[in-house]
Amino acid sequence: MVIALIGGRCCGKSALAKAICEKVHATVYTGRGYQELASDELVARERFRRLLAEAQEADEYVIYLVTEKEQQELLPLGCLRVLCKATLKTVKARFAAQMGEPLTPAMSAMLEKQHGNFDSCPHMMALDPTGGDIDLLAVEILEQVGL
């Protein structure tokens, strides 16, 4: 089974993936991490697409953190698509914490521009991993995939 956690920067995708992995064994791929599968981008994408399709039909769990809209093309039919969305204020605070410094006006403007970019993407669930009990959200996702 493939679980796609879709969303922009600092919206809690990684933390949610970690919470899911504490409940079931899963392999996690992030963004363009599939490039490690081959030196050629097109070959790597095709191998990753095949890997996800096989995982979708198997008893194993693969979690894919979708960080760019075009990466959705790699997802197999029937996978669970979860839109992860946090408030802009939360995204800015989490981004600043990751950077270890206050946001510059340019960084703030970048986050404002990117916020909401994934809202129109197809998904079966939408949730805010930063706004509640992440363990309960992980259970909710696993219930959706029939665990």
Coordinates of C-alpha atoms in Angstrom, one line a residue:
M1 CA 0.0 0.0 0.0
V2 CA 1.2 3.5 -0.9
I3 CA 0.4 6.4 1.3
A4 CA 1.2 9.8 -0.3
L5 CA 1.6 12.7 2.1
I6 CA 1.2 15.7 -0.1
G7 CA 2.0 19.3 0.9
G8 CA 4.3 22.3 1.0
R9 CA 7.1 23.1 3.2
C10 CA 6.9 22.7 7.0
C11 CA 3.3 21.4 7.1
G12 CA 4.1 18.2 9.1
K13 CA 4.6 15.6 6.4
S14 CA 7.8 14.2 7.9
A15 CA 6.4 14.1 11.4
L16 CA 3.3 12.3 10.2
A17 CA 5.4 9.8 8.3
K18 CA 7.4 9.1 11.4
A19 CA 4.2 8.6 13.5
I20 CA 2.9 6.1 10.9
C21 CA 6.2 4.3 10.9
E22 CA 6.0 3.9 14.7
K23 CA 2.8 1.9 14.1
V24 CA 3.7 -0.1 11.0
H25 CA 6.9 -0.9 9.1
A26 CA 7.1 1.4 6.1
T27 CA 9.7 2.6 3.7
V28 CA 9.7 6.4 3.3
Y29 CA 10.7 8.3 0.2
T30 CA 10.9 12.1 0.1
G31 CA 10.5 14.4 -2.9
R32 CA 13.2 13.6 -5.5
G33 CA 14.8 10.9 -3.3
Y34 CA 13.9 8.5 -6.1
Q35 CA 16.9 9.9 -8.1
E36 CA 19.1 7.5 -6.1
L37 CA 17.6 4.6 -8.1
A38 CA 19.4 5.6 -11.3
S39 CA 21.9 8.2 -12.5
D40 CA 19.5 9.2 -15.3
E41 CA 16.4 11.2 -14.1
L42 CA 14.0 9.6 -16.5
V43 CA 15.2 6.1 -15.7
A44 CA 15.0 6.8 -11.9
R45 CA 11.4 8.2 -12.3
E46 CA 10.3 5.1 -14.2
R47 CA 11.9 2.7 -11.7
F48 CA 10.3 4.6 -8.8
R49 CA 6.9 4.6 -10.6
R50 CA 7.3 0.8 -10.9
L51 CA 8.4 0.4 -7.3
L52 CA 5.3 2.3 -6.1
A53 CA 3.0 0.3 -8.4
E54 CA 4.3 -2.9 -7.0
A55 CA 4.1 -1.7 -3.4
Q56 CA 0.5 -0.7 -4.0
E57 CA -0.4 -4.3 -4.8
A58 CA 1.7 -5.8 -2.0
D59 CA 1.4 -6.1 1.8
E60 CA 4.2 -3.7 2.4
Y61 CA 3.8 0.0 3.2
V62 CA 5.5 2.8 1.3
I63 CA 5.1 6.4 2.3
Y64 CA 5.9 9.0 -0.3
L65 CA 6.3 12.6 0.8
V66 CA 5.2 14.6 -2.3
T67 CA 7.0 17.9 -2.2
E68 CA 6.3 19.1 -5.7
K69 CA 3.0 19.0 -7.6
E70 CA 4.5 17.1 -10.6
Q71 CA 5.6 14.3 -8.4
Q72 CA 1.9 13.2 -8.1
E73 CA 2.3 11.8 -11.6
L74 CA 4.4 9.0 -10.1
L75 CA 1.6 7.8 -7.7
P76 CA -0.2 4.6 -8.6
L77 CA -4.0 4.4 -8.9
G78 CA -5.7 3.6 -5.7
C79 CA -3.0 4.9 -3.4
L80 CA -4.1 6.9 -0.3
R81 CA -3.5 10.6 -1.0
V82 CA -3.4 12.7 2.1
L83 CA -3.2 16.5 1.8
C84 CA -1.1 17.9 4.7
K85 CA -1.9 21.5 5.4
A86 CA -0.9 23.9 8.2
T87 CA -1.7 27.5 8.7
L88 CA 0.7 30.1 7.2
K89 CA 1.7 31.3 10.7
T90 CA 2.6 27.7 11.6
V91 CA 4.6 27.1 8.4
K92 CA 6.6 30.3 9.0
A93 CA 7.3 29.4 12.6
R94 CA 8.4 25.9 11.7
F95 CA 10.5 27.1 8.8
A96 CA 12.3 29.7 11.0
A97 CA 12.9 27.0 13.6
Q98 CA 14.5 24.7 10.9
M99 CA 16.6 27.6 9.7
G100 CA 17.7 28.5 13.2
E101 CA 17.1 32.1 12.5
P102 CA 14.3 34.6 12.1
L103 CA 12.7 34.8 8.6
T104 CA 13.9 37.4 6.3
P105 CA 11.3 39.4 4.3
A106 CA 12.3 37.4 1.2
M107 CA 11.8 34.0 3.0
S108 CA 8.5 35.2 4.3
A109 CA 7.3 36.2 0.9
M110 CA 8.4 32.9 -0.6
L111 CA 6.4 31.0 2.0
E112 CA 3.4 33.2 1.4
K113 CA 3.6 32.6 -2.3
Q114 CA 3.9 28.9 -1.9
H115 CA 1.3 28.4 0.8
G116 CA -1.8 26.7 -0.6
N117 CA -0.1 25.5 -3.8
F118 CA -1.3 21.9 -3.1
D119 CA -4.9 22.8 -2.1
S120 CA -6.3 21.8 -5.5
C121 CA -4.5 18.5 -5.8
P122 CA -6.6 15.3 -5.7
H123 CA -6.7 13.8 -2.2
M124 CA -8.9 11.5 -0.1
M125 CA -8.1 13.1 3.2
A126 CA -7.0 16.6 4.3
L127 CA -5.5 17.2 7.7
D128 CA -3.2 19.4 9.7
P129 CA -0.4 17.3 11.2
T130 CA 0.8 20.3 13.2
G131 CA -2.5 21.0 14.9
G132 CA -3.3 18.0 17.0
D133 CA -2.4 14.6 18.2
I134 CA -0.2 13.2 15.4
D135 CA -0.5 9.7 16.7
L136 CA -4.3 9.8 16.3
L137 CA -3.8 11.2 12.8
A138 CA -1.5 8.3 12.0
V139 CA -4.1 5.8 13.2
E140 CA -6.8 7.6 11.2
I141 CA -4.6 7.2 8.0
L142 CA -3.9 3.5 8.7
E143 CA -7.7 2.9 9.2
Q144 CA -8.2 4.4 5.7
V145 CA -5.9 1.8 4.2
G146 CA -7.6 -1.0 6.0
L147 CA -5.2 -1.8 8.8

